[in-house]
Structures are given as structure tokens and as C-alpha cells.
Coordinates of C-alpha atoms in Angstrom, one line a residue:
M244 CA 14.3 7.7 27.4
E245 CA 12.6 9.6 24.6
S246 CA 9.2 9.6 23.8
H247 CA 7.6 7.4 20.8
E248 CA 6.9 9.4 17.7
K249 CA 3.5 10.6 18.6
T250 CA 2.3 10.8 15.0
C251 CA 2.7 9.1 12.4
Q252 CA 2.9 9.7 8.2
L253 CA -0.5 8.4 6.9
A254 CA 0.2 9.1 3.4
S255 CA 2.8 11.6 1.7
D256 CA 0.1 14.6 2.9
L257 CA -1.0 13.4 5.6
K258 CA 0.6 13.3 8.9
I259 CA -2.5 11.7 12.0
C260 CA -1.5 11.2 16.3
R261 CA -0.9 7.6 17.1
I262 CA -4.4 8.1 19.1
L263 CA -7.3 9.1 17.6
N264 CA -9.5 10.0 19.2
G265 CA -12.4 8.6 18.9
M266 CA -17.1 10.2 18.4
W267 CA -18.4 6.6 18.5
Q268 CA -19.3 7.3 22.6
V269 CA -21.6 10.8 21.5
A270 CA -24.1 8.7 18.9
G271 CA -25.8 7.2 22.6
G272 CA -25.3 4.5 25.1
H273 CA -22.7 5.6 26.3
G274 CA -24.5 8.5 29.1
E275 CA -25.7 11.5 27.6
I276 CA -23.7 14.5 26.4
D277 CA -24.1 17.9 26.5
P278 CA -23.2 19.7 23.0
E279 CA -21.7 23.0 25.0
T280 CA -19.7 20.9 27.3
A281 CA -17.9 18.5 24.2
I282 CA -17.3 20.8 21.9
S283 CA -15.6 23.4 24.6
E284 CA -13.8 19.8 25.8
M285 CA -12.4 18.9 22.4
F286 CA -10.6 22.1 22.5
S287 CA -8.2 19.9 25.8
Y288 CA -7.9 17.4 23.0
H289 CA -6.7 19.9 20.1
D290 CA -4.1 21.5 23.1
A291 CA -2.7 18.0 24.4
G292 CA -1.9 17.7 20.8
L293 CA -4.7 15.6 19.9
T294 CA -6.1 16.3 16.9
T295 CA -6.9 13.1 15.2
W296 CA -10.9 12.6 15.2
D297 CA -12.9 9.9 14.2
M298 CA -15.8 9.6 13.6
A299 CA -19.4 9.0 10.9
D300 CA -22.4 9.4 9.8
I301 CA -24.2 7.6 11.5
Y302 CA -22.3 8.5 14.3
S303 CA -25.0 11.6 14.9
P304 CA -24.4 14.5 15.8
A305 CA -20.1 13.3 15.8
E306 CA -20.0 15.1 12.6
E307 CA -21.8 18.5 13.6
Y308 CA -19.0 18.6 16.5
L309 CA -16.4 18.5 14.7
G310 CA -17.8 21.4 12.0
E311 CA -18.9 23.3 15.2
F312 CA -15.5 22.5 16.7
R313 CA -13.5 23.6 13.7
K314 CA -15.5 27.3 13.0
R315 CA -15.1 27.9 16.9
L316 CA -11.6 27.6 16.8
E317 CA -11.0 29.2 13.3
K318 CA -12.9 31.8 14.5
Q319 CA -10.2 32.3 17.5
R320 CA -6.6 31.0 16.5
G321 CA -7.5 32.0 13.1
K322 CA -7.2 29.5 9.7
D323 CA -3.6 28.1 9.9
E324 CA -5.1 26.4 13.8
A325 CA -8.3 25.0 12.2
G326 CA -5.8 23.3 9.3
K327 CA -4.2 21.4 12.5
I328 CA -7.3 19.1 12.6
Q329 CA -7.0 15.5 10.8
A330 CA -10.5 15.1 10.5
L331 CA -12.0 11.0 9.7
T332 CA -15.3 10.0 8.8
K333 CA -17.0 6.9 7.6
F334 CA -19.4 6.6 4.5
V335 CA -21.6 3.2 6.1
P336 CA -24.7 2.8 3.5
N337 CA -27.6 0.7 3.8
P338 CA -26.8 -2.3 0.8
G339 CA -28.8 -1.2 -2.2
P340 CA -27.6 0.6 -5.5
M341 CA -24.4 2.0 -5.2
T342 CA -24.6 5.1 -8.3
G343 CA -22.5 8.3 -8.2
P344 CA -25.3 11.4 -7.3
I345 CA -26.4 8.7 -4.3
V346 CA -22.5 8.5 -3.0
E347 CA -21.7 12.4 -3.3
Q348 CA -25.2 13.2 -2.1
Y349 CA -23.6 11.2 1.4
I350 CA -20.5 12.3 0.6
K351 CA -22.1 16.3 0.7
K352 CA -24.2 15.8 3.6
S353 CA -20.4 14.9 5.5
I354 CA -18.7 18.1 4.1
K355 CA -21.3 20.3 5.1
K356 CA -21.9 18.9 8.8
M357 CA -17.6 18.8 9.5
N358 CA -17.3 22.6 8.5
V359 CA -14.5 21.0 5.1
D360 CA -13.7 21.4 1.8
S361 CA -12.7 18.0 2.4
I362 CA -12.6 15.4 4.1
D363 CA -9.3 14.2 4.7
V364 CA -10.3 10.2 5.1
L365 CA -13.5 9.0 3.7
Q366 CA -13.7 5.5 5.5
F367 CA -15.7 3.1 4.2
H368 CA -18.6 0.1 5.3
W369 CA -20.4 -2.2 3.6
W370 CA -22.7 -4.5 5.5
D371 CA -23.5 -7.2 3.1
Y372 CA -20.6 -8.8 1.4
N373 CA -23.1 -10.5 -1.3
D374 CA -24.2 -8.1 -2.4
T375 CA -21.5 -7.0 -4.7
R376 CA -21.8 -2.9 -5.6
Y377 CA -19.7 -2.3 -2.6
I378 CA -18.1 -2.1 -5.8
D379 CA -19.7 0.4 -7.6
A380 CA -19.5 3.0 -4.2
L381 CA -15.6 2.6 -4.2
Y382 CA -15.7 3.0 -7.9
H383 CA -17.5 6.9 -7.2
L384 CA -15.0 7.4 -4.0
T385 CA -12.7 7.6 -6.9
K386 CA -14.0 10.2 -8.5
L387 CA -14.5 11.6 -5.4
C388 CA -11.7 11.8 -4.8
D389 CA -10.6 13.0 -8.2
E390 CA -11.9 15.8 -7.3
G391 CA -10.5 16.8 -4.5
K392 CA -13.8 16.2 -2.2
I393 CA -11.9 13.3 -0.4
R394 CA -8.5 13.5 0.3
H395 CA -8.1 9.4 0.6
I396 CA -10.2 6.7 1.6
G397 CA -10.1 4.2 4.0
L398 CA -11.8 1.3 4.7
T399 CA -14.2 0.6 7.9
N400 CA -14.4 -4.0 8.5
F401 CA -13.3 -5.2 5.5
D402 CA -11.8 -8.8 5.6
T403 CA -8.6 -9.6 4.0
D404 CA -10.3 -11.6 1.3
R405 CA -12.4 -8.0 0.0
M406 CA -9.4 -6.1 0.1
E407 CA -8.3 -8.0 -2.3
I408 CA -10.4 -8.1 -4.4
M409 CA -10.0 -4.1 -3.9
V410 CA -6.6 -3.9 -4.7
Q411 CA -6.6 -6.4 -7.5
Q412 CA -9.5 -3.9 -9.2
G413 CA -7.0 -0.6 -8.9
F414 CA -8.4 1.1 -6.2
K415 CA -6.7 2.4 -3.9
I416 CA -6.6 1.9 -0.3
L417 CA -4.7 4.1 2.3
S418 CA -6.6 2.5 6.3
N419 CA -8.7 -0.6 7.7
Q420 CA -9.9 0.2 10.8
V421 CA -10.5 -3.0 12.8
Q422 CA -11.2 -4.5 16.2
Y423 CA -7.5 -4.9 17.9
S424 CA -6.8 -5.9 21.1
I425 CA -4.1 -8.0 23.6
V426 CA -7.9 -9.9 23.5
D427 CA -8.7 -10.1 20.0
Q428 CA -5.8 -9.9 18.2
R429 CA -6.8 -12.1 14.5
P430 CA -5.5 -9.2 12.4
Q431 CA -2.1 -10.2 12.3
I432 CA -3.1 -14.1 11.0
K433 CA -4.4 -13.1 7.3
M434 CA -4.3 -9.2 7.5
T435 CA -1.2 -7.6 9.1
P436 CA 0.8 -9.7 6.1
F437 CA -1.3 -8.2 3.2
C438 CA -1.5 -4.7 4.6
Q439 CA 2.2 -5.1 5.0
K440 CA 2.8 -6.3 1.4
N441 CA 0.0 -3.5 0.0
N442 CA 1.4 -0.2 2.4
I443 CA -2.4 -0.4 3.9
H444 CA -2.2 1.1 7.4
L445 CA -4.3 -0.4 10.1
L446 CA -6.9 1.8 12.4
A447 CA -6.8 -0.1 15.7
Y448 CA -10.5 0.5 17.7
G449 CA -11.7 -1.7 20.9
T450 CA -8.0 -2.2 22.0
L451 CA -8.8 -1.0 26.2
C452 CA -12.1 -3.8 25.5
G453 CA -14.2 -0.7 25.9
G454 CA -12.8 0.1 29.3
F455 CA -12.6 -3.5 30.2
L456 CA -8.3 -3.6 30.0
S457 CA -7.9 -0.7 33.5
K458 CA -8.0 -1.7 36.8
K459 CA -11.1 -1.2 37.3
Y460 CA -11.8 -4.5 36.7
L461 CA -9.2 -6.3 38.2
G462 CA -9.6 -8.8 40.6
Q463 CA -13.4 -7.5 40.3
A464 CA -16.1 -10.2 40.3
E465 CA -17.5 -11.2 36.6
P466 CA -20.2 -8.4 36.2
A467 CA -23.8 -9.0 35.7
G468 CA -25.8 -7.9 32.3
S469 CA -27.2 -5.2 34.0
D470 CA -23.7 -3.8 34.6
L471 CA -22.5 -3.6 31.7
D472 CA -24.3 -0.1 31.2
T473 CA -22.5 0.9 27.9
Y474 CA -23.0 -0.2 23.9
S475 CA -19.1 -1.0 24.4
L476 CA -19.4 -3.0 27.5
Q477 CA -21.7 -5.4 26.4
K478 CA -19.8 -5.3 23.3
Y479 CA -16.3 -6.7 24.6
K480 CA -17.9 -8.2 27.9
N481 CA -18.8 -11.2 24.9
M482 CA -15.5 -11.1 23.0
I483 CA -13.9 -11.6 26.6
D484 CA -16.8 -14.8 26.5
A485 CA -15.4 -16.0 23.2
W486 CA -12.1 -15.2 23.3
G487 CA -11.3 -17.2 27.1
G488 CA -13.8 -16.3 29.9
W489 CA -14.0 -14.2 32.7
N490 CA -11.4 -16.3 34.8
L491 CA -8.5 -15.8 31.8
F492 CA -9.8 -12.5 32.2
Q493 CA -8.8 -12.1 35.2
E494 CA -5.2 -13.6 34.4
L495 CA -4.5 -11.6 31.9
L496 CA -4.9 -8.5 33.4
S497 CA -2.8 -9.4 36.5
V498 CA 0.0 -9.7 34.1
L499 CA -0.8 -6.5 32.6
N500 CA -1.0 -4.4 35.7
K501 CA 2.1 -6.1 37.4
I502 CA 4.3 -4.7 33.5
A503 CA 2.2 -1.5 34.4
I504 CA 3.7 -1.5 38.0
K505 CA 6.8 -2.4 36.6
H506 CA 7.1 0.9 34.4
G507 CA 5.3 2.9 36.1
T508 CA 2.1 3.3 33.9
S509 CA -1.4 2.4 33.8
I510 CA -2.8 -0.9 32.4
A511 CA -4.6 1.4 29.9
N512 CA -1.4 2.0 28.5
V513 CA 0.3 -1.3 28.4
A514 CA -3.0 -2.5 26.2
T515 CA -2.4 0.5 23.8
R516 CA 0.8 0.1 23.9
Y517 CA 1.1 -3.4 22.6
I518 CA -0.9 -2.6 20.2
L519 CA 0.4 0.4 18.4
D520 CA 3.4 -1.8 18.3
R521 CA 1.9 -4.1 16.2
P522 CA 2.7 -4.5 12.6
A523 CA 0.9 -2.2 10.0
V524 CA -0.3 -0.2 12.3
A525 CA -0.9 3.6 12.4
G526 CA -2.6 4.9 15.1
V527 CA -5.4 3.4 17.9
I528 CA -8.8 4.9 18.5
I529 CA -9.4 5.6 22.3
G530 CA -13.0 6.6 23.2
A531 CA -14.0 10.6 24.4
R532 CA -16.8 10.6 25.9
L533 CA -16.6 13.9 25.2
G534 CA -17.7 16.6 28.9
I535 CA -18.4 12.2 30.5
S536 CA -15.1 10.9 31.5
E537 CA -11.8 11.8 30.8
N538 CA -8.3 10.3 30.4
R539 CA -6.0 12.4 27.8
S540 CA -3.1 12.5 30.6
D541 CA -2.4 9.3 31.0
N542 CA -3.4 8.6 27.3
L543 CA -0.3 10.8 26.6
K544 CA 1.5 8.5 28.6
V545 CA 1.7 5.6 26.1
F546 CA 4.2 7.6 24.2
S547 CA 6.7 7.4 26.2
L548 CA 6.3 3.9 27.3
Y549 CA 8.2 1.2 26.2
L550 CA 7.7 -2.6 26.5
D551 CA 10.3 -5.2 26.2
K552 CA 10.6 -9.1 25.3
E553 CA 10.1 -9.7 29.2
D554 CA 7.1 -8.0 28.9
D555 CA 5.7 -9.4 25.4
E556 CA 6.5 -12.3 26.8
K557 CA 4.2 -12.3 30.1
I558 CA 1.5 -11.4 27.7
K559 CA 1.7 -14.3 25.4
S560 CA 1.9 -16.7 28.4
V561 CA -2.1 -15.5 28.9
T562 CA -2.7 -15.1 25.8
S563 CA -1.4 -18.9 24.1
K564 CA -3.7 -19.7 26.4
S565 CA -7.4 -18.4 25.4
K566 CA -9.2 -19.3 22.5
D567 CA -8.4 -19.1 18.7
L568 CA -10.9 -16.1 17.8
F569 CA -10.3 -16.3 14.2
A570 CA -11.4 -20.1 14.0
T571 CA -14.4 -19.1 15.7
I572 CA -15.0 -15.5 14.9
G573 CA -13.8 -15.6 11.5
D574 CA -11.5 -12.5 10.0
C575 CA -11.6 -8.8 10.8
G576 CA -15.2 -7.3 10.9
D577 CA -16.7 -10.5 10.0
E578 CA -18.3 -10.0 13.5
Y579 CA -21.0 -7.9 11.9
R580 CA -21.9 -10.2 9.3

């Protein structure tokens, strides 16, 4: 059977790989990363066609790694090859005055670290909605867009109500990066219809629940706090508890495993494909633990996986028993505020 589209046209001048390499894990709390090993590993991702990188100004040293990788790629294989990279970063300021010079200073810093002339997508995050100066920041980001320092403005963890305010004020938003998985399907309640109406793409993270959505946890006893040795595992174990607890999660893993066996694939692939098939989703961000663990070849199998109606119904038979996370947590990003 032919493969699904591996790329997505995010904008007329920007095509991304639908599996993005997430660099949150190089920022700490996921094991010691050696810079040399990490950068040489980035070549392997690139050669596998996984050319889209997602990072943030607060994921130090992610932007520096990307900059060094670009430099080496250009030196070894020329400018055209380096031009095949798509680099998305985030602007995560502490709420406060957002003047032109302040915003520009942040963006210039990222541009320099990433060794680019212009940032493909600058994804903006704001911690406190009561401080409405996020609108000032957007105004200055738009100016930087006009000046060519940023190609597109995206968001990270903004809720639908705030997105509506931005769109009403005339801001051009390309994407919003939100938590979206079989366990956490809050985006489809309110955000997906809004995004479809306003031509905004969703970039999903947490799709594998930090690694919980894998065969490793199938049939396993509930992990104790001391077993959760990465930030991701700690975070998503809380999400599983809020969703319905470990027993229901085992039921889900069991169903996903049956679907995986039927298609000759992995639980992780089924979980990824399920979200890639949701409306408005342009891509899924999968953490790249550079030099520590590697799932590239498995991840690439997602593109030849087709889930059918029967698979969908099996998944729904479990998720329909879960608690309503939209009711308990709120819209996307509300868990951070």
C-alpha cells in the first residue's frame, strides 16, 4: 500500500516533515547528552528525511545544537542541503513589558544561536493570561515578520479563547503546539473546529505520553514515583491518573497492541498515526534523545500505516470509559496556568 504523505505544506513557502524532532529532551532531566554525539546523530535524522526540528529558547542548548549542525551540514554538503532543514523554535518570555527592543533582543539571540537568517516558525508562549501584554509581544513579532527575521508566527499552549482574540485583532497565526494524544484528546473539543475555520495548524506533542504509549509498559505494574526517571514520565503519569488511572491505561495498551500486531507495527506507531489522522493536525513532535536512545526507523513506519474504522472503534471503546479531561483540566494549555 502506498505511503501517507510524509510532509505537510504548512504555508505556501514552508513544507515540514509530519514527524518533527522534538528537542525538549536535550534541555535536561532526560539523561546526560554529549554535544558531539548529539550533533552527529542529527545527521542521521536528516538523512532519514526527518528534517524538521522543534526547539525553544528555554531548551538550552537546543538552538546551539541546531546552529552547529547547520554549520557542519553546509560545510560538508553545501548551502542547498542546509536549506532542507526546517527549524521551529519558541519564544517563552516571563510576562512583563514587551517593547519592540525587548522582543527583538530575544529573537536576535535565537537567530544567532540557530545560525539562520530567518526563523521558519517562531512559536510564542505566554504564562499569564491576566497580563495582556502578550498582545504587545505579538504586535512586535509581526513587525519582525515584516522585516524578514521571522517567516511565520506560531503559538505554544495557547487556549482557543486567546487564539480567537488574536485572530479578531488581525494577527496571522500559522500554528499552535498543544498536547494531543489518545489519552488527552482535549484539542478536538473546541480548538480543532476553530483551527479548521481559521486555517491554523496544530502541532501535537505528548503523543506518546513521554514513552508510556509503548510495549514497554504493557502488562506492567503501576510504576512508583522512583521509577519515573525523566520529566516526561513524571508529567504524563499525572495525565494518565487524571484520565482514568493505570488499569484503564492497561486496557488501552492491550487494545493498541492488538491493532499493532494486526498491522505489523508498534504501539507507538498506532498512537502516532491516530493523532496524525485527526483534523487540523499538521505534525506530531516526537522527542529525540540524541545519542541516548533511537527510534528513527520505527517512527518512519508511521507513514505506511493505515488505521481503519474497526481500529478506530476499538480505541473508542476504551477512551469512552475515561474521565473528561476538558471538564477537569480545561482547554489546551490550561494545565500550565
